[in-house]
Coordinates of C-alpha atoms in Angstrom, one line a residue:
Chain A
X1 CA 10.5 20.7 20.2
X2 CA 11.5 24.1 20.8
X3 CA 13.1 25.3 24.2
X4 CA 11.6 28.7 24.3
X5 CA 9.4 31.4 21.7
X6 CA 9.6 34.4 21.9
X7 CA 7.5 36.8 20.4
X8 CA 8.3 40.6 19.6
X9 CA 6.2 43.1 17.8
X10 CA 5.4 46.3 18.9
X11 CA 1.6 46.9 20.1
X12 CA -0.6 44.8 22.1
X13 CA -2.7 43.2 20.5
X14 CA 0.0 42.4 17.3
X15 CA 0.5 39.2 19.2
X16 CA -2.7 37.8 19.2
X17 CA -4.0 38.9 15.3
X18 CA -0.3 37.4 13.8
X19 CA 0.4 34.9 15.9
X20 CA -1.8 33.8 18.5
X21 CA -2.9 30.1 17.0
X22 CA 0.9 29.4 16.9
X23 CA 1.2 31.0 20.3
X24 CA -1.5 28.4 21.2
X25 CA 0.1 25.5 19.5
X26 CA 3.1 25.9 21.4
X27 CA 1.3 25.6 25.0
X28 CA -0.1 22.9 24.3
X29 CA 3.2 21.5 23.4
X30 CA 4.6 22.8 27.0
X31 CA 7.1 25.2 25.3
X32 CA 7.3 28.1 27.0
X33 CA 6.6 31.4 25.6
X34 CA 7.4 35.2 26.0
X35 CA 5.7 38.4 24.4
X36 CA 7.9 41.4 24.5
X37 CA 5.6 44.3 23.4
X38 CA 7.4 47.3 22.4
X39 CA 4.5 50.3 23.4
X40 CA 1.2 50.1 24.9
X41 CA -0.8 51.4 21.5
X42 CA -1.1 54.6 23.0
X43 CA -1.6 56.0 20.3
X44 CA -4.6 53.5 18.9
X45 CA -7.3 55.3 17.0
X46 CA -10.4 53.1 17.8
X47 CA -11.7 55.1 20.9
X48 CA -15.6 53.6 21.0
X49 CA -18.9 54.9 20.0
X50 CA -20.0 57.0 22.2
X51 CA -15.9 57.2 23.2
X52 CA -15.4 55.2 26.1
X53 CA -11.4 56.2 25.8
X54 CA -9.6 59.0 25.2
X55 CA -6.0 59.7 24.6
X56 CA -4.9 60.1 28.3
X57 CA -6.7 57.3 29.3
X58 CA -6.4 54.5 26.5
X59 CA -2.8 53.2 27.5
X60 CA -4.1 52.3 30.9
X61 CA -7.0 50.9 29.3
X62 CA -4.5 48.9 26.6
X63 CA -2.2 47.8 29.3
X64 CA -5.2 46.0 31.3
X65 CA -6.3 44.3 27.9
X66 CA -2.4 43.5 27.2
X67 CA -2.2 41.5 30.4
X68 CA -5.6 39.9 29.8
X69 CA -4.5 38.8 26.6
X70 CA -1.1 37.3 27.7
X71 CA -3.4 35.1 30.7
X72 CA -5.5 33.9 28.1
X73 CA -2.5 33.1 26.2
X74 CA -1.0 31.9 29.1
X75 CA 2.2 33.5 28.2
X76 CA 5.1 35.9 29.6
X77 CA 4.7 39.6 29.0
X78 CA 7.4 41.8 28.9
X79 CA 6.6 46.0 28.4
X80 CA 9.4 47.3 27.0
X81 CA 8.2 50.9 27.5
X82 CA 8.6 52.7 23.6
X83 CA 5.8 55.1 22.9
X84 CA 3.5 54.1 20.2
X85 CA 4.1 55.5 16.4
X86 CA 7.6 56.6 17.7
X87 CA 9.5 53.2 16.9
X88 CA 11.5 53.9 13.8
X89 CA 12.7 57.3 15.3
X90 CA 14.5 55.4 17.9
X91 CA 17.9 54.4 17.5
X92 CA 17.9 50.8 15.9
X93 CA 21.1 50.1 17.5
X94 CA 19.9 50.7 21.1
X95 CA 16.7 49.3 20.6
X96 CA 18.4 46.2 19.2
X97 CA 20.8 46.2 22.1
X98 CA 17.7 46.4 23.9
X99 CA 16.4 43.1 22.6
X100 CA 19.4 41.4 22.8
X101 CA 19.7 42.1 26.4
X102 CA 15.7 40.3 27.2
X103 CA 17.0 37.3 24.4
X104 CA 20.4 36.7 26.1
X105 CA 18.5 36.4 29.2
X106 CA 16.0 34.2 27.8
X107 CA 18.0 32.0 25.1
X108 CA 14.9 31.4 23.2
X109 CA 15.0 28.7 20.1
X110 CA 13.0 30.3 18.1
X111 CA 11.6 34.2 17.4
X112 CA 8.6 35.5 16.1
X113 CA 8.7 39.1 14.8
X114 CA 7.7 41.3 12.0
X115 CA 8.9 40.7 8.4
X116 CA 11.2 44.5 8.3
X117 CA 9.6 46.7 5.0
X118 CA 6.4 44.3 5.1
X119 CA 4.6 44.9 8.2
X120 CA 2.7 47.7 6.8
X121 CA 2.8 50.1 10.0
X122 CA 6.4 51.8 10.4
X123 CA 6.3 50.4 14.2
X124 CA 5.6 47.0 12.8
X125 CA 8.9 47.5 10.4
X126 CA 11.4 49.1 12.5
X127 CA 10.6 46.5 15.6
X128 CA 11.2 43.6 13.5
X129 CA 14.7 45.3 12.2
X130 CA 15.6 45.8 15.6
X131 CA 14.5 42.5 16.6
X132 CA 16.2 40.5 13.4
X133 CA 19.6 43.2 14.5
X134 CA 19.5 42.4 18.1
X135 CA 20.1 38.5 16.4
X136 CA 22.2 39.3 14.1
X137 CA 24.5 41.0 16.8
X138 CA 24.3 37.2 18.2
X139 CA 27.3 34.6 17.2
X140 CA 26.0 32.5 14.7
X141 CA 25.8 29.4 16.3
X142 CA 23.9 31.2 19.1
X143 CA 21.1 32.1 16.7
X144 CA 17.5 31.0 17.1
X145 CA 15.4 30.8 14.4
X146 CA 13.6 33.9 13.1
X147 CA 9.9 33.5 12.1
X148 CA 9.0 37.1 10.2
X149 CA 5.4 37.9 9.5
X150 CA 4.7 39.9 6.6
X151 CA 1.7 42.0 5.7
X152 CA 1.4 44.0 3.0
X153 CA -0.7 43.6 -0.2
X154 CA 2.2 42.7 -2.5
X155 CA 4.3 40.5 0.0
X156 CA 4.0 37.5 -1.8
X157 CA 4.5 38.7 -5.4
X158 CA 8.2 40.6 -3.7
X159 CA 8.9 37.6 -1.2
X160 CA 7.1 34.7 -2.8
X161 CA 5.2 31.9 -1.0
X162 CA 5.9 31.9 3.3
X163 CA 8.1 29.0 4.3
X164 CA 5.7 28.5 7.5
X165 CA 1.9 27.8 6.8
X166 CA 0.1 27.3 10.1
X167 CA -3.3 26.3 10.0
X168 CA -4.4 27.4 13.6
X169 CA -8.2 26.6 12.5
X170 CA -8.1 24.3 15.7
X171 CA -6.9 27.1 18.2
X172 CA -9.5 29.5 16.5
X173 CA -11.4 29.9 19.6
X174 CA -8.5 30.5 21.9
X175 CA -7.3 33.1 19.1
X176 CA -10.1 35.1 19.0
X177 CA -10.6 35.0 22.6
X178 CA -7.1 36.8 23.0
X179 CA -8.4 38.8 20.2
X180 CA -10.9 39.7 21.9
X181 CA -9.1 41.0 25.0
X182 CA -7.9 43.6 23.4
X183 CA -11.9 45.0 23.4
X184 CA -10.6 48.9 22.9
X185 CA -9.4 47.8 19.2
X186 CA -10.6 44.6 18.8
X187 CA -14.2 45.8 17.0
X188 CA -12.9 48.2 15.2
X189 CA -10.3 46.2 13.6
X190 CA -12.5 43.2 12.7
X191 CA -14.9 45.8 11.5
X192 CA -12.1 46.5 9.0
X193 CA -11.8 42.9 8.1
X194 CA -15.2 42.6 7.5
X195 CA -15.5 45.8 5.3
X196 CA -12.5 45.1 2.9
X197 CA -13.4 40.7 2.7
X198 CA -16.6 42.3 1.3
X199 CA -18.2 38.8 1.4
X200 CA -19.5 37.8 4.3
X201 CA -21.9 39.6 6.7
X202 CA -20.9 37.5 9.8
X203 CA -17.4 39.2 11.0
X204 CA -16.4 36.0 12.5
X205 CA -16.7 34.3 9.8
X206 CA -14.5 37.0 8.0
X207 CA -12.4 36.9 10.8
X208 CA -11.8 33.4 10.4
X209 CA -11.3 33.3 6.3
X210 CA -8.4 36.3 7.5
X211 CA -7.0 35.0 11.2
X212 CA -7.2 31.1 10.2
X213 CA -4.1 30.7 8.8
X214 CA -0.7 31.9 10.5
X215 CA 2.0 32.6 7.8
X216 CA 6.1 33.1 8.5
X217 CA 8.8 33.6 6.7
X218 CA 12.4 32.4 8.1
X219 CA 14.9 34.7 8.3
X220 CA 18.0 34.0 6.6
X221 CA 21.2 35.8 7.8
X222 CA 23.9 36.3 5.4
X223 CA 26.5 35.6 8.4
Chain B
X1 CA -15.9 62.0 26.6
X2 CA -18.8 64.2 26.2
X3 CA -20.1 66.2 23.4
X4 CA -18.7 69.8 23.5
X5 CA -20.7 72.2 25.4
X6 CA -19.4 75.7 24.2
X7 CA -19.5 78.1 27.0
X8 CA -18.6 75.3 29.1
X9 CA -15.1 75.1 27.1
X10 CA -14.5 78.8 26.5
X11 CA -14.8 79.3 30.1
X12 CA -11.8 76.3 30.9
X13 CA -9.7 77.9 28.1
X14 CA -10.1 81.0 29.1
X15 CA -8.1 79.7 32.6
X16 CA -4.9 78.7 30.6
X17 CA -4.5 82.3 28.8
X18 CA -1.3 84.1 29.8
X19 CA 0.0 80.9 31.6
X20 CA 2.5 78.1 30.5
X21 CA 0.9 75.0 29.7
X22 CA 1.5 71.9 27.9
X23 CA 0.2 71.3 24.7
X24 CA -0.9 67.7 23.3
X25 CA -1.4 68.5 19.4
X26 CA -2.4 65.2 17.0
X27 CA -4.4 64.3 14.1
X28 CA -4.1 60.9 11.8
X29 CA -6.0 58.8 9.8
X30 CA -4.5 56.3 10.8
X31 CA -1.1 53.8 9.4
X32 CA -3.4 51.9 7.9
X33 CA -5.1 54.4 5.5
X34 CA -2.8 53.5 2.1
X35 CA -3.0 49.5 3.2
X36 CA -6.6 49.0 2.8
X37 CA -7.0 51.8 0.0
X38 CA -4.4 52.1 -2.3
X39 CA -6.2 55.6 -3.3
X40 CA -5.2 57.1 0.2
X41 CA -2.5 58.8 1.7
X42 CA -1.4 58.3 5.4
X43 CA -1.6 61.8 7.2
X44 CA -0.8 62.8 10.8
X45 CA 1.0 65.3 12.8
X46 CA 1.9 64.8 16.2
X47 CA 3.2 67.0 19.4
X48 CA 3.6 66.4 22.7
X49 CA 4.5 68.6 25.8
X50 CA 4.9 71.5 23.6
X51 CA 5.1 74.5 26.7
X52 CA 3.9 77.6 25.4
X53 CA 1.7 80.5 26.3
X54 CA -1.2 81.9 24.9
X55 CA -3.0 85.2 25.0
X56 CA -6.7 84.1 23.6
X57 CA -8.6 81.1 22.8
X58 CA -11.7 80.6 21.7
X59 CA -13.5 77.8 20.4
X60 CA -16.4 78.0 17.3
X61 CA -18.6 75.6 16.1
X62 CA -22.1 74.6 14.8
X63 CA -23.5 72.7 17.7
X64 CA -21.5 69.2 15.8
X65 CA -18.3 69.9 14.6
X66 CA -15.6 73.0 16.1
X67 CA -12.4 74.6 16.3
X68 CA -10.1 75.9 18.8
X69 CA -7.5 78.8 18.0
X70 CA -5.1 79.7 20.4
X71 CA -3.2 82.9 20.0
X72 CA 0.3 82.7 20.7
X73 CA 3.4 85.6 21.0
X74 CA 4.5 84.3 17.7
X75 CA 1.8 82.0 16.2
X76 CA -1.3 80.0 16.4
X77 CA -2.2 76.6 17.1
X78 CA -5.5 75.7 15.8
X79 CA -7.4 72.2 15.6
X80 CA -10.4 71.3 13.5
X81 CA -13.1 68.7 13.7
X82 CA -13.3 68.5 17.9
X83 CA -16.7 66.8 19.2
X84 CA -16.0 65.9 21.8
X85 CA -14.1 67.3 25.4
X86 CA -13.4 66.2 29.1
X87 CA -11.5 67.2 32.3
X88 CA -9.0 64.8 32.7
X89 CA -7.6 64.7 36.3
X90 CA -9.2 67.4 36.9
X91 CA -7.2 69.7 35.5
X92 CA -6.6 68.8 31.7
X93 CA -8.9 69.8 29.2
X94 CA -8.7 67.2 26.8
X95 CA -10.2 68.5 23.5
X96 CA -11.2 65.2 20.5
X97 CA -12.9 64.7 17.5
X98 CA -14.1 61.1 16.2
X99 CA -15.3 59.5 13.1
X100 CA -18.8 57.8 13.0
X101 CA -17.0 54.8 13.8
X102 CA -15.1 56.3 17.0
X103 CA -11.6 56.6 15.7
X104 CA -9.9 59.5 16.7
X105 CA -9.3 62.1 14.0
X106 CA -7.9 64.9 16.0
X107 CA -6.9 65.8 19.5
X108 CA -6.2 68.5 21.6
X109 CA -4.9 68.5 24.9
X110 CA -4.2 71.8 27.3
X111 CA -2.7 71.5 31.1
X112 CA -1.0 73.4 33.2
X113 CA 1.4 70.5 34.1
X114 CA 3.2 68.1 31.9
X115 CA 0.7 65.3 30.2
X116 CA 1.7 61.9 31.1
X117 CA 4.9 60.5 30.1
X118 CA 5.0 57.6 32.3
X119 CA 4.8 55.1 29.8
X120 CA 7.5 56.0 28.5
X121 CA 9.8 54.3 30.7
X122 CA 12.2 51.3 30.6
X123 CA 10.9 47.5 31.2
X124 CA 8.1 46.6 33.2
X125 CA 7.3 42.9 33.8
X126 CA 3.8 41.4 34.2
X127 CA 2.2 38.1 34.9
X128 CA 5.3 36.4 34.8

């Protein structure tokens, strides 16, 4: 069983479209888990129809749906305080210092990030090379595990077949729940899903051919 | 938000001429664009707490879409496709335009005190 997860990506609401049926899994296990989110999505683009945000208002409005996610999760949330869409202009070294400082602290056995140059949005990308650094930096016996989720349209053809297949069709509802908490982006996005799956008309059930399977790949240091 | 209400807004600009103020400046479609169609490009531009002064402003439109010019020592700044504005805090005129679907396309912010950069600080801890 593991000791501790802990989850790193960079905008709320990353932790509970890649990873919250695993997130699930692992309460129910008792393991304890903590979500440090890199910005607060300030600069998220789904604003409502009539707008209901704008671009003053929406991190407040994100931070509120951040926490309400995490309860739902019933995981810790740390804010590291980066500004959304700014990520990979940061220095990786401090931001992986960064990191390393939250994972010394919290020894976890396992880490969930993004897959670096496969997570689509540059955010995405440079977290998870800051976050797969900050372990690196670590002695090797030291290392937990690295889960990396990956994105893109090609990632299987480049990486081949994910090591971890979780079906988290049995957490569903708690998923889309956390999903759901993030209501600012949360229509929008599944609006997406439902426009490019092209199949169904019932977005949940679009949502569920997309979200119902959690995919990782482990990270493998060359020491 | 509210839809833009012309002489409503050319009145607020007008207030900021020949003062400093802070400049928000953005548009995107979004880092998603080239992921879901291979066909697009990702676009977006991106200032924040830009000071500068300008000498005229005006905003024109067609009772949907409109642009705001502001004439600086030097330059311009313009932005295109705004539908939508608001006094934020009283103070800020917060300038927007949306697609059907709500997304931001473009945004332009003017106040006469820094926009918030709050967030941007080190850890905060919640529900721990």
């Amino acid at each position: 069983m593991e000791k501790h997860v802990v989850v790193i990506f960079p905008h709320p609401d990353d932790e509970s479209f890649g990873a919250a049926g695993t997130i699930t899994a692992f309460r129910e296990q008792g393991v304890p888990v903590t979500y440090l989110c890199g910005t607060l999505g300030e600069m998220g683009r789904n604003m409502g129809s009539p707008p209901f945000a704008n671009r003053e208002t929406l991190p407040v409005i994100r931070k509120e749906e951040l926490i309400n996610a995490c309860e739902k999760l019933d995981i810790n949330l740390r804010m590291l305080g980066y500004r959304d869409k700014t990520m990979e202009f940061e220095d990786k070294r401090e931001v992986a210092n960064h990191l390393k400082r939250h994972l010394d602290e919290l020894q976890p056995s396992l880490v969930i990030t993004h897959f670096p140059e496969h997570a689509v949005h540059p955010d995405h990308n440079a977290m998870g090379a800051a976050a797969i650094e900050a372990i690196r930096l670590m002695e090797p016996e030291n290392r937990p595990v690295v889960w990396a989720h990956a994105i893109t349209n090609n990632y299987i053809e480049e990486l081949g077949q994910p090591d971890i297949h979780n079906d988290v069709s049995p957490y569903f509802e708690q998923k889309m729940e956390a999903v759901l908490a993030h209501k600012s982006q949360a229509s929008g996005i599944l609006g997406k899903f439902q426009e490019s799956a092209s199949l169904s008309a019932d977005v949940m059930e679009a949502a569920k051919e997309r979200l119902g399977v959690e995919q990782f790949y482990v990270w493998k240091f060359s020491k | 938000m509210e839809p833009i209400e012309i002489e409503k807004v050319q009145q607020l600009l007008q207030g900021y001429c020949n003062k400093d103020v802070y400049i928000h400046l953005e548009t995107t479609n979004g880092a998603y664009a080239s992921h879901f169609d291979d066909k697009a490009y990702n676009v977006g531009a991106y200032i924040r707490n830009a000071k500068v002064k300008f000498s005229q402003a005006k905003i024109i439109g067609d009772g949907k879409t409109y642009r705001a010019g502001l004439k600086l020592e030097l330059g311009w700044i313009y932005a295109e496709g705004l539908t939508e504005w608001t006094l934020h805090n009283g103070s800020q005129l917060l300038l927007a335009g949306h697609d059907r679907e709500g997304r931001l396309m473009v945004a332009l912010h003017i106040s006469e005190t820094p926009l918030g950069h709050e967030y941007a600080a080190s850890d905060s801890v919640a529900a721990e």
